[in-house]
CSV table of C-alpha atoms and ligand atoms in Angstrom, one decimal:
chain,number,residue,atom,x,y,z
X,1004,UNK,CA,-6.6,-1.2,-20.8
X,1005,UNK,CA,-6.2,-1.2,-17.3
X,1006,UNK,CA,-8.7,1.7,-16.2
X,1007,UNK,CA,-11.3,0.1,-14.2
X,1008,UNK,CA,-8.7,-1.8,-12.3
X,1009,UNK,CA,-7.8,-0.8,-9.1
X,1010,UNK,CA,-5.0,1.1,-9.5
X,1011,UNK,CA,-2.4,-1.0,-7.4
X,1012,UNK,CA,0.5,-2.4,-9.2
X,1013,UNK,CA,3.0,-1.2,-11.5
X,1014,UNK,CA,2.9,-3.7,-13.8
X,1015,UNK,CA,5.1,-4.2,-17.0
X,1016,UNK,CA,3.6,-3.4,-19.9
X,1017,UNK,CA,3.8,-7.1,-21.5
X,1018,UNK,CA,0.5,-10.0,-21.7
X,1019,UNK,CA,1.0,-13.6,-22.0
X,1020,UNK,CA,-1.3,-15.8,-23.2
X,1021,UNK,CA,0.2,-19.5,-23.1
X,1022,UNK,CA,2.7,-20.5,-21.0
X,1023,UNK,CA,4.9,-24.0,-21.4
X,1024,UNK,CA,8.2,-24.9,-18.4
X,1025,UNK,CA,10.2,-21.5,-18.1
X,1026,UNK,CA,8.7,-20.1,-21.4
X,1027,UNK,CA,5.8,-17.8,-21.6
X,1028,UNK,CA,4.2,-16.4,-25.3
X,1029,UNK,CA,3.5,-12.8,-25.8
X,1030,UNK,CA,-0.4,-12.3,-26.8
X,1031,UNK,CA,0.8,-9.9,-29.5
X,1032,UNK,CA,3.2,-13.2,-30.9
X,1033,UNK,CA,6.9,-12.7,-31.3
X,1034,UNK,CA,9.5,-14.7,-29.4
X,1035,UNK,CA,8.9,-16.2,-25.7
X,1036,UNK,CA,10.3,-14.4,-22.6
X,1037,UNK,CA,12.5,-17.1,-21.0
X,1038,UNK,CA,10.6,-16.4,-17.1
X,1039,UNK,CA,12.6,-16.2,-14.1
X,1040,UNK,CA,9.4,-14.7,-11.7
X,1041,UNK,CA,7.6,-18.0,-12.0
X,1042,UNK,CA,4.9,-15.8,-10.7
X,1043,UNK,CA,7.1,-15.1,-7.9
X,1044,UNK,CA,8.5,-18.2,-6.9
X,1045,UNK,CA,5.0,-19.9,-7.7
X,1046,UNK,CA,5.0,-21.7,-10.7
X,1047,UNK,CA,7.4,-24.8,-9.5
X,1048,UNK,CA,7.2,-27.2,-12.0
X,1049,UNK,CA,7.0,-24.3,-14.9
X,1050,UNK,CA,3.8,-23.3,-17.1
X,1051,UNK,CA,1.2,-25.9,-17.7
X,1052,UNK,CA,3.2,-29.0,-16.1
X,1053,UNK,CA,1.1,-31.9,-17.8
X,1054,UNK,CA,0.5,-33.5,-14.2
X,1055,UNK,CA,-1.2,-30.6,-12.6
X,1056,UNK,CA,-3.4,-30.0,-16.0
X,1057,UNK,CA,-4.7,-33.4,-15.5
X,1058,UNK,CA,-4.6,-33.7,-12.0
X,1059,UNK,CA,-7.2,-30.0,-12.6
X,1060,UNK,CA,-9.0,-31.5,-15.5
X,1061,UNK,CA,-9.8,-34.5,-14.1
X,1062,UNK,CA,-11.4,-32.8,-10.5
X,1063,UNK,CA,-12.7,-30.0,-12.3
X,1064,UNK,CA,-15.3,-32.8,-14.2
X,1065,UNK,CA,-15.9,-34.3,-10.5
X,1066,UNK,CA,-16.1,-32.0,-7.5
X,1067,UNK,CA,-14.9,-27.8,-7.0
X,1068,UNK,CA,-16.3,-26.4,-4.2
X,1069,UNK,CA,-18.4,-28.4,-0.6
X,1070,UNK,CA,-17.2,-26.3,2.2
X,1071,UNK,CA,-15.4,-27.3,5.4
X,1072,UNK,CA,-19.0,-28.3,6.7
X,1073,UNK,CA,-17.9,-31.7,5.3
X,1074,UNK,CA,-15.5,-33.9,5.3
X,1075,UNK,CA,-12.0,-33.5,2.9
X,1076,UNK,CA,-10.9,-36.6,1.9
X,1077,UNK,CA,-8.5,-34.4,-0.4
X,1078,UNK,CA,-7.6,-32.6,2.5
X,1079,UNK,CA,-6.4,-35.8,4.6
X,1080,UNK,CA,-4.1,-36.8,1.5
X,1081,UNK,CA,-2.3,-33.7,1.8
X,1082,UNK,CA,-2.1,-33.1,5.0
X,1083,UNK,CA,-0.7,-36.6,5.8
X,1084,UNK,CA,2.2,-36.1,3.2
X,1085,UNK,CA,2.7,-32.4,4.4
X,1086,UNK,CA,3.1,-33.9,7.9
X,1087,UNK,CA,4.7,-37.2,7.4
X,1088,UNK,CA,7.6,-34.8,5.3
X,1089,UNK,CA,8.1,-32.3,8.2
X,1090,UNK,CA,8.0,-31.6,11.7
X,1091,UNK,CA,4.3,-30.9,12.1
X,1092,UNK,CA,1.1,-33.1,12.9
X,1093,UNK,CA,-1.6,-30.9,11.8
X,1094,UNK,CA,-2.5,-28.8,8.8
X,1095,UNK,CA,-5.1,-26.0,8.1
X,1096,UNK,CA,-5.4,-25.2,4.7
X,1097,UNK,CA,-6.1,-21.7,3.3
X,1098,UNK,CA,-6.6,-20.0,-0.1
X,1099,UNK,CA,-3.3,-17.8,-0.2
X,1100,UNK,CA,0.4,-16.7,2.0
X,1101,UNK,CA,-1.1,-14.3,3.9
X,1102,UNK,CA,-4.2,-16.3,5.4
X,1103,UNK,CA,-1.4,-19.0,6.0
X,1104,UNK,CA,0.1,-16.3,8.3
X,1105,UNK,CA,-2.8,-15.1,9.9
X,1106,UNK,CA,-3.4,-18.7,10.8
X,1107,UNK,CA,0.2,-19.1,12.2
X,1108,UNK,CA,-0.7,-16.1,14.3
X,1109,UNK,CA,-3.5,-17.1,15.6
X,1110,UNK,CA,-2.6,-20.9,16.4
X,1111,UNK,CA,0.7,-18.8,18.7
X,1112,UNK,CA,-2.0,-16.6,20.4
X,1113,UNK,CA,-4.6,-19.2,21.2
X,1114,UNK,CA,-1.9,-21.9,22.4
X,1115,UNK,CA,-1.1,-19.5,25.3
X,1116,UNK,CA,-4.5,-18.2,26.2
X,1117,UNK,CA,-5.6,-22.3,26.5
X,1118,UNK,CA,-2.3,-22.3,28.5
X,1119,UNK,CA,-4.0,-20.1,31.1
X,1120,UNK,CA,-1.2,-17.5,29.8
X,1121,UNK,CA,-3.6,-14.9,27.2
X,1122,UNK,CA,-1.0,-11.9,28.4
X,1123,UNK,CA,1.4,-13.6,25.9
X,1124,UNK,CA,0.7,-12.1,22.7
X,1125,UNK,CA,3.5,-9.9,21.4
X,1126,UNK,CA,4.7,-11.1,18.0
X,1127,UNK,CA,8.0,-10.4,16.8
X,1128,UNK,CA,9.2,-9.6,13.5
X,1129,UNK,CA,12.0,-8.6,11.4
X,1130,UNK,CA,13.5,-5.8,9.3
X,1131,UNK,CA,12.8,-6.8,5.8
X,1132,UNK,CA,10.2,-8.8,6.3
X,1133,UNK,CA,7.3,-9.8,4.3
X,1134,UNK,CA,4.2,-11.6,5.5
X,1135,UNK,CA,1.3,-11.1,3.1
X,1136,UNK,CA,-1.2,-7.8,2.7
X,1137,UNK,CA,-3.8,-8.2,5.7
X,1138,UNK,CA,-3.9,-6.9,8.6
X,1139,UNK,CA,-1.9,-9.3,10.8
X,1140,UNK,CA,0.7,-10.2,8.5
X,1141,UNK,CA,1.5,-6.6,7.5
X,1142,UNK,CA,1.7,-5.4,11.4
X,1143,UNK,CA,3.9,-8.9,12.2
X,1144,UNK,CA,6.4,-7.6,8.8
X,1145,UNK,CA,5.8,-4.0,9.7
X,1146,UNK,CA,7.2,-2.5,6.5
X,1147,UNK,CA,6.0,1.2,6.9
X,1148,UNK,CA,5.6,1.1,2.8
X,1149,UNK,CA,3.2,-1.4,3.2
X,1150,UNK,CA,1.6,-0.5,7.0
X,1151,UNK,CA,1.2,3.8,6.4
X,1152,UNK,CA,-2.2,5.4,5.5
X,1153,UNK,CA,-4.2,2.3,7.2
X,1154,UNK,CA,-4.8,3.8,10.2
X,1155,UNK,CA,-3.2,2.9,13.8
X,1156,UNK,CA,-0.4,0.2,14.0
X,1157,UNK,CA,-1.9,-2.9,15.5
X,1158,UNK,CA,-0.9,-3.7,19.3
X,1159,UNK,CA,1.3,-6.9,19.9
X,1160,UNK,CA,3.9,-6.9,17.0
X,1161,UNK,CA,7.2,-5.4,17.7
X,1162,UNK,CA,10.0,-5.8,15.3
X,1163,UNK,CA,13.9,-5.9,14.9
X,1164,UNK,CA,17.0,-6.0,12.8
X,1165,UNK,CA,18.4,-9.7,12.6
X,1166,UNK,CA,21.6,-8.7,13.3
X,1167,UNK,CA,20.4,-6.9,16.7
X,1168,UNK,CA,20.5,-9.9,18.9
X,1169,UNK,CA,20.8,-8.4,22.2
X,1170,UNK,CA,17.5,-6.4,22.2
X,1171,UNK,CA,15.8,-9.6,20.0
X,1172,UNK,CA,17.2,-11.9,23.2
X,1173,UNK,CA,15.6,-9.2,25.6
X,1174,UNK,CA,12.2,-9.3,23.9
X,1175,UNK,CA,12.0,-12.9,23.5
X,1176,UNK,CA,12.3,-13.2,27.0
X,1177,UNK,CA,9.9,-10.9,28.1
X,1178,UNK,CA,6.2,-12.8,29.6
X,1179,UNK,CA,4.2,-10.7,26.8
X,1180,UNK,CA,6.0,-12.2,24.2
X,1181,UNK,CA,3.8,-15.0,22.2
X,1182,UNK,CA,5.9,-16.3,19.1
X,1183,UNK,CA,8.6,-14.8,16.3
X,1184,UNK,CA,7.8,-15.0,12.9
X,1185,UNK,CA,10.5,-15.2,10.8
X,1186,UNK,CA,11.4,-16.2,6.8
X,1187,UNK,CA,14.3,-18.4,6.6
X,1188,UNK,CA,15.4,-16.4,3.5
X,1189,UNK,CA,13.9,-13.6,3.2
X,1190,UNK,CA,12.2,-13.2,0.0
X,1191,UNK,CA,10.6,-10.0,-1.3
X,1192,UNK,CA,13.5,-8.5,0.8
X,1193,UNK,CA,15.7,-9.4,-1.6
X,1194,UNK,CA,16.5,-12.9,-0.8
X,1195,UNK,CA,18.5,-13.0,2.4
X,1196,UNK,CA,19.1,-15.7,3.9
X,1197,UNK,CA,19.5,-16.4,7.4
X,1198,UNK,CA,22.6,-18.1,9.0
X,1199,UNK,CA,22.6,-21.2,10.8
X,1200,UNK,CA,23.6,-19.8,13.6
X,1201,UNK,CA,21.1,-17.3,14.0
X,1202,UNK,CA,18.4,-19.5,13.8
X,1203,UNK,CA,20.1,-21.7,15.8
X,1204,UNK,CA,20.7,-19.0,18.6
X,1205,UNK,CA,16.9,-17.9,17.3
X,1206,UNK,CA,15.3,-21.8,18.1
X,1207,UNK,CA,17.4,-22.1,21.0
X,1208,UNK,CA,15.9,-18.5,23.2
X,1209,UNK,CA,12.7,-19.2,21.8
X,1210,UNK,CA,12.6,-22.9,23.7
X,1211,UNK,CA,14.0,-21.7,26.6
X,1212,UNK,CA,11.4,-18.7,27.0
X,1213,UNK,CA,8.4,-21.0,26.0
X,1214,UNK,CA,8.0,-18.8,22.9
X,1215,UNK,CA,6.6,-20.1,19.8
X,1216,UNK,CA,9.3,-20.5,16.4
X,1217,UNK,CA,6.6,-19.2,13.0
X,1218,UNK,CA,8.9,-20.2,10.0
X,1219,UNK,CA,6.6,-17.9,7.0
X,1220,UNK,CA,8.4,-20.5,4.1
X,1221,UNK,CA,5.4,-18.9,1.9
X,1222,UNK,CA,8.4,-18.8,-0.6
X,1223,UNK,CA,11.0,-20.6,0.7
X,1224,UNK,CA,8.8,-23.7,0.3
X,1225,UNK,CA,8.0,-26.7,-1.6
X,1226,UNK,CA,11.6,-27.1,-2.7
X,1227,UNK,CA,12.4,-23.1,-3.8
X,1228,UNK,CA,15.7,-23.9,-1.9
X,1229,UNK,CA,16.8,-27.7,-3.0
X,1230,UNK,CA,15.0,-29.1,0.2
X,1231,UNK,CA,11.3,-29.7,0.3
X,1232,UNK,CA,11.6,-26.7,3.2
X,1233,UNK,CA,14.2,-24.1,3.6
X,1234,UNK,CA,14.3,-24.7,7.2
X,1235,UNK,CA,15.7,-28.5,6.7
X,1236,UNK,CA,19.1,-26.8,6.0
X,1237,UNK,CA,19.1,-25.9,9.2
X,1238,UNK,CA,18.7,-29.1,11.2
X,1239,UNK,CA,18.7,-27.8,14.9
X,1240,UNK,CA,16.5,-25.1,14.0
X,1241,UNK,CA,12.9,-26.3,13.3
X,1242,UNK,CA,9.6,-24.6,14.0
X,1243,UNK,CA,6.7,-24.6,15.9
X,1244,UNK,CA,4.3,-23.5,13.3
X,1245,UNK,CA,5.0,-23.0,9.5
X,1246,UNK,CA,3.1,-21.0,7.1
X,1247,UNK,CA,3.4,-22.0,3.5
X,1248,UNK,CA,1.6,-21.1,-0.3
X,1249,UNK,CA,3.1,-20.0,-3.5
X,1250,UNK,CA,4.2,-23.2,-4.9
X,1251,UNK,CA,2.0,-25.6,-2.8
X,1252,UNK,CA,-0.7,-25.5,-5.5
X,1253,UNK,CA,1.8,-24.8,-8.1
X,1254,UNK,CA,-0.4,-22.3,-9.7
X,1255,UNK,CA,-3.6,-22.8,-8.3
X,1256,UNK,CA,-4.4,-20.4,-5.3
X,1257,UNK,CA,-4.1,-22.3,-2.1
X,1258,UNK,CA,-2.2,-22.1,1.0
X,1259,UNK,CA,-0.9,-24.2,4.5
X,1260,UNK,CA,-0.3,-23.5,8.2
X,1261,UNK,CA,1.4,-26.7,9.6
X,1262,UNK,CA,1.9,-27.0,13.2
X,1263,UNK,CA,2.7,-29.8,16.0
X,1264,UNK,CA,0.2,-30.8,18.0
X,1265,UNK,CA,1.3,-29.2,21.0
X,1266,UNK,CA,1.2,-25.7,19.3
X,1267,UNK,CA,-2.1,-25.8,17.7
X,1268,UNK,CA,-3.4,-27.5,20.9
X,1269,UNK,CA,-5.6,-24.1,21.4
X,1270,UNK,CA,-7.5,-24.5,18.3
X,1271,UNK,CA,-10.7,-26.4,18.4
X,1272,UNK,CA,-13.9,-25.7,16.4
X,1273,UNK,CA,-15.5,-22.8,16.2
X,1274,UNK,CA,-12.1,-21.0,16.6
X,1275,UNK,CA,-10.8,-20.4,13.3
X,1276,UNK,CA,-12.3,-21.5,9.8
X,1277,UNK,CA,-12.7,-20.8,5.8
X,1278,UNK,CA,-14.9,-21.1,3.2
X,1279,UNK,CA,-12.9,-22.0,0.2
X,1280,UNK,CA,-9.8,-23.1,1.6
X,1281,UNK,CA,-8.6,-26.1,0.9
X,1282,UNK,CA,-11.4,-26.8,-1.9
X,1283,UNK,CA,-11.4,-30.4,-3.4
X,1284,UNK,CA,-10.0,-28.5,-6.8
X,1285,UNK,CA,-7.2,-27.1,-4.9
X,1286,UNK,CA,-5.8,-29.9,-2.9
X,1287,UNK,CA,-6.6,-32.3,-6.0
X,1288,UNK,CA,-4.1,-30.1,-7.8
X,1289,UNK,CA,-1.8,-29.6,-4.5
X,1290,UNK,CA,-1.7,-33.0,-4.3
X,1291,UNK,CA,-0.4,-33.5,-7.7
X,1292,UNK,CA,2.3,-30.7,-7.2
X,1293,UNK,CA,3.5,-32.4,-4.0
X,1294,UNK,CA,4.1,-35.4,-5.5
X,1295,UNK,CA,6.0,-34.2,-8.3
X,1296,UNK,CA,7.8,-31.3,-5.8
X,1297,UNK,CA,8.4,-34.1,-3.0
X,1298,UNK,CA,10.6,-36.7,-5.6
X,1299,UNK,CA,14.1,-36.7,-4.5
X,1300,UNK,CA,14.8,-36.4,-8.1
X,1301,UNK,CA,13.0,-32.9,-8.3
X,1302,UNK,CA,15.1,-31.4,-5.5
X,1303,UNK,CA,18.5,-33.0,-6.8
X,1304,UNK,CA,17.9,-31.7,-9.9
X,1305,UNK,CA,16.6,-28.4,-7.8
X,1306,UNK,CA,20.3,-28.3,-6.1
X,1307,UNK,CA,22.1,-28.9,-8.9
X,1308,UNK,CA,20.9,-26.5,-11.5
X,1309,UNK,CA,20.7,-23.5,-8.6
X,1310,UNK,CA,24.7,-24.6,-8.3
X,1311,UNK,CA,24.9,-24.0,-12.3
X,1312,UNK,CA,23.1,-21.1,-11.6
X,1313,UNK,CA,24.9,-19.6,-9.3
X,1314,UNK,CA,28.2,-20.6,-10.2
X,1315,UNK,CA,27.8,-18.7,-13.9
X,1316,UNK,CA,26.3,-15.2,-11.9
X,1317,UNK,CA,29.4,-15.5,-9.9
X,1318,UNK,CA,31.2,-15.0,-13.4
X,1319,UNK,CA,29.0,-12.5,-14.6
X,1320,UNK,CA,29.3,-10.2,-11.0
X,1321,UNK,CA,33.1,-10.6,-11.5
X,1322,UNK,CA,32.7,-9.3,-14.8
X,1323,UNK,CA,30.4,-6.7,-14.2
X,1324,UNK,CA,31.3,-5.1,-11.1
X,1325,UNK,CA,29.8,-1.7,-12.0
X,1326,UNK,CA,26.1,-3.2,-12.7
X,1327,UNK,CA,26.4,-6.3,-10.2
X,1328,UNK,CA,27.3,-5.5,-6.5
X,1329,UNK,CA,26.6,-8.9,-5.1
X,1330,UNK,CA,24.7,-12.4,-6.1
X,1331,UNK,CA,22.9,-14.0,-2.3
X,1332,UNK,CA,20.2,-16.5,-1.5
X,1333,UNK,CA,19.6,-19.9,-1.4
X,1334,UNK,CA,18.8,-22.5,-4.2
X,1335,UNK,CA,16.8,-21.2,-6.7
X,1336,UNK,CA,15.6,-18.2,-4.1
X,1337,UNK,CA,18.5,-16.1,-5.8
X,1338,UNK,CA,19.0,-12.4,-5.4
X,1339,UNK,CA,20.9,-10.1,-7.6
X,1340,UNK,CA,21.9,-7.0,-6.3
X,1341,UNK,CA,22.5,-4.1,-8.2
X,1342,UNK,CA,24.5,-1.4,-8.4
X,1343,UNK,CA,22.1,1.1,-11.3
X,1344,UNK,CA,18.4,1.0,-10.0
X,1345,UNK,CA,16.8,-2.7,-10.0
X,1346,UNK,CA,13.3,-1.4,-12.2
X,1347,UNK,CA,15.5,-0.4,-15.3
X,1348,UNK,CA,17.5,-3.3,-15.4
X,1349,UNK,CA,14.5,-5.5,-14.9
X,1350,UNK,CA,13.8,-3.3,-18.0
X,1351,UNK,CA,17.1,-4.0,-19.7
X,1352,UNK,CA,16.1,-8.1,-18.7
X,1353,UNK,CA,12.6,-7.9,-20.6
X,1354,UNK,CA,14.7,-6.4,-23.6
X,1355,UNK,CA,16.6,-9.6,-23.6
X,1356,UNK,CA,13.2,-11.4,-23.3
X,1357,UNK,CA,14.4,-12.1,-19.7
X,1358,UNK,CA,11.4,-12.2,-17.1
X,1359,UNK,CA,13.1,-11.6,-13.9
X,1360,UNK,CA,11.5,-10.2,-10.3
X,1361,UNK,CA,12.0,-7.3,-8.2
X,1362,UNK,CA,13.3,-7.0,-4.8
X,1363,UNK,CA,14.1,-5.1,-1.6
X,1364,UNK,CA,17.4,-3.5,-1.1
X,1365,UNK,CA,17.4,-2.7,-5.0
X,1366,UNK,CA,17.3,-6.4,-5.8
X,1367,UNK,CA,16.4,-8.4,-8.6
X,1368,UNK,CA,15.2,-12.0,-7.8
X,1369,UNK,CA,15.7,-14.8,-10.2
X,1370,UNK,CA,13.0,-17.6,-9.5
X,1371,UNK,CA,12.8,-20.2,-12.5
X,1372,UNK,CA,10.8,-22.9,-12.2
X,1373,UNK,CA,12.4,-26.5,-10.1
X,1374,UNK,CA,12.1,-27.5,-13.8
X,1375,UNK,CA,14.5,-25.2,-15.1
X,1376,UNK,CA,17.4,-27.2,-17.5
X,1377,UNK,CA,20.9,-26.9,-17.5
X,1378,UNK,CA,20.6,-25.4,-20.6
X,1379,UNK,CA,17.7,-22.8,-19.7
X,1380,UNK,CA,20.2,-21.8,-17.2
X,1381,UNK,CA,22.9,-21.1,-19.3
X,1382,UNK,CA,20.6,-18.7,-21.3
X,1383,UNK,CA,20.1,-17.1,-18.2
X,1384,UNK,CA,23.1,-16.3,-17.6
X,1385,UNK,CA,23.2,-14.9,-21.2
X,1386,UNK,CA,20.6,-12.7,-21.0
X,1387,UNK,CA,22.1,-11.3,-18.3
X,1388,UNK,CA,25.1,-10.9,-19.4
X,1389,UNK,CA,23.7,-8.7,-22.7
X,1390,UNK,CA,21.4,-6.9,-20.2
X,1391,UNK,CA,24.7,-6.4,-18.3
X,1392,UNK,CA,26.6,-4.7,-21.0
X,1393,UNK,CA,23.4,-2.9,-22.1
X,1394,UNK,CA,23.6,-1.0,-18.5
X,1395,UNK,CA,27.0,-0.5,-19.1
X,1396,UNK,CA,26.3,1.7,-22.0
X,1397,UNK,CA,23.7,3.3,-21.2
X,1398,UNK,CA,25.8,4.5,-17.7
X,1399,UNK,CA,29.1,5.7,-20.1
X,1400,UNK,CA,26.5,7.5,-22.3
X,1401,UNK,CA,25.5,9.8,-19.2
L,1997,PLP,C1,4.1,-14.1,-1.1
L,1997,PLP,C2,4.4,-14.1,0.4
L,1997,PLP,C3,3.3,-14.0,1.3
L,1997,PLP,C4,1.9,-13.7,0.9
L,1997,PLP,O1,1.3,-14.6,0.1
L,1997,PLP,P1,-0.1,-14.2,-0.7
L,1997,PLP,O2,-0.5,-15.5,-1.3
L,1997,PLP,O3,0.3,-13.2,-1.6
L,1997,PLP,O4,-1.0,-13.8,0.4
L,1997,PLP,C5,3.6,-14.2,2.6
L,1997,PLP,N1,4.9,-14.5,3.0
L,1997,PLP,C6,5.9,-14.6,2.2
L,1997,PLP,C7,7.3,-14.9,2.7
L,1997,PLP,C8,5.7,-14.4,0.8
L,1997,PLP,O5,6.7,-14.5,-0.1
């Protein structure tokens, strides 16, 4: 089925053809898989949120595709609420995470070189990072599962452990060094999250050294944490420049690098551009996504069914200490790390008819929808706990 597919994922061996909130049905019928990927942390407001499928219907009868050769009144909307809810004054938008990064990258770069200071252009980055697929954003992560067999490292990315302060303090105060990029919780690593006081320490050595802060909230964003951006849990620790995607269109491919205007005060036309992004079909849908991410109500809700959440696989670790070797993250951002491999209990999961993502550091990531109810979280936690006891017994069998 999948032979003239390039030959790039290990996908499970399951198609959907409807999806509806948390629930997603089979093509071959059967019983819904309750889904905790959200595809990866993507779907916010669940499967087929009635909003976005008319904010999409609607624009699809209207306007797709001009180009940035004209102007975005669609563009304007979203940008204006992106920068009226955060630290930033100006938005470029993109089709996906990794051209969000590349952006971010580039707006660090250029806002030296207009400074008269183009030697600054090291970018640093962190174990357990991940940035997106292209060039840039895989050298800035510098995961050598992702970087080997494509030739020469690129120049100007160095990279460091998080808890390695001393040499991360030596680097950001060297006069090559252009910006750090950094996720506030570390997704596809597994969902670590950073403490307060690193990024504290982290926003603080970054001012002083006239070094740019790159938050990559790619899936941190858009309320994945309870706040509209992971970063606003740490109050003394904003950015510079923000790179975001995943759940900004909810769906629909489209991405964000926010920035204040004294960052992105080297980019002027001709400098940076795309054909797609931004599209009046994606930021009419973005738009709709925002709105419905952005109500307090959302996050509350967000907050308080992550606590549920959370709470319950606190039981369920204590209860399982021989499958379960610790529960981390942030919000609904939650990582479950396990003690048998993480690809046969996301196995064991799918038996339950429990959709759940995998992770760094032999993770599993839960990611519901925003949307998720009390009492879709309480299945959860059942699921688990019968995929629990299903590891269990197949680890006494052997
Ligand atoms: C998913 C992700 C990306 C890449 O986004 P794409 O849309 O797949 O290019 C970048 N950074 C982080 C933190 C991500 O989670």
């Amino acid at each position: 089925m999948t032979s003239s597919l390039m030959n790039v994922y290990a996908r499970a061996p399951i198609a959907f053809d409807r999806g509806e909130g948390a629930w997603l049905y089979p093509v071959d019928g059967g019983e819904p898989y309750l889904d905790c990927v959200a595809g990866v942390a993507t779907n916010a407001l669940g499967h087929c949120h009635p909003v976005l499928v008319a904010a999409l219907e609607a624009q699809a009868a209207k306007l797709w595709h001009i180009s940035n050769m004209f102007e975005m009144p669609g563009q304007s909307a979203l940008a204006e609420r992106l920068t009226t809810a955060s630290f930033a004054d100006t938005v470029f938008f993109t089709n996906s995470g990794t051209e969000a990064v590349e952006c971010a990258i580039k707006v660090a770069r250029r806002y030296h070189a207009a400074r008269g200071e183009p030697q600054r252009q090291t970018v640093i980055g962190f174990s357990g990072a991940f940035h997106g697929r292209t060039y840039g954003a895989m050298n800035a992560a510098g995961n050598p599962a992702h970087l080997d067999g494509f030739g020469d490292r690129l120049p100007g990315f160095v990279h460091f452990a998080v808890d390695n302060w001393p040499a991360l303090a030596l680097a950001i105060a060297d006069p090559a060094t252009a910006a750090v990029v950094v996720e506030p919780v570390q997704g596809e690593g597994g969902a670590r999250a950073m403490t307060e006081t690193f990024l504290d320490k982290l926003r603080a050595a970054c001012t002083a050294h006239g070094v740019l802060l790159i938050y990559d909230e790619v899936q941190t964003g858009m309320g994945r944490t309870g706040k509209l951006f992971a970063h606003q849990w740490y109050p003394n620790a904003t950015p510079d420049i923000m790179a975001l995607a995943k759940a900004l269109g909810s769906g629909f491919p489209v991405g964000a690098c926010l920035a204040t205007a004294e960052a992105a005060s080297g980019m002027v036309p001709g400098v940076h551009g795309t054909t797609a992004g931004g599209n009046p079909l994606a930021m009419a849908v973005a738009i709709a996504a925002f709105d419905e991410i952005a109500k307090p109500e959302t996050l509350t809700h967000a907050r308080e069914v992550a606590q549920h959440l959370r709470a319950g696989l606190d039981r369920l670790a204590a209860t399982h200490p021989g499958v379960i070797a610790e529960i981390r993250g942030k919000g609904l951002l939650v990582g479950v790390r396990l003690v048998p491999n993480n690809r046969a209990f996301m196995a064991a999961a799918r038996e339950q008819r429990l959709l759940v993502a995998g992770g760094g550091d032999n993770c599993v990531r839960l990611l519901p929808p925003l949307t998720l109810t009390v009492a879709e979280a309480d299945q959860i936690l059942d699921r688990l706990d019968t995929a629990c006891h299903a590891m269990t017994n197949v680890q006494v069998a052997a």
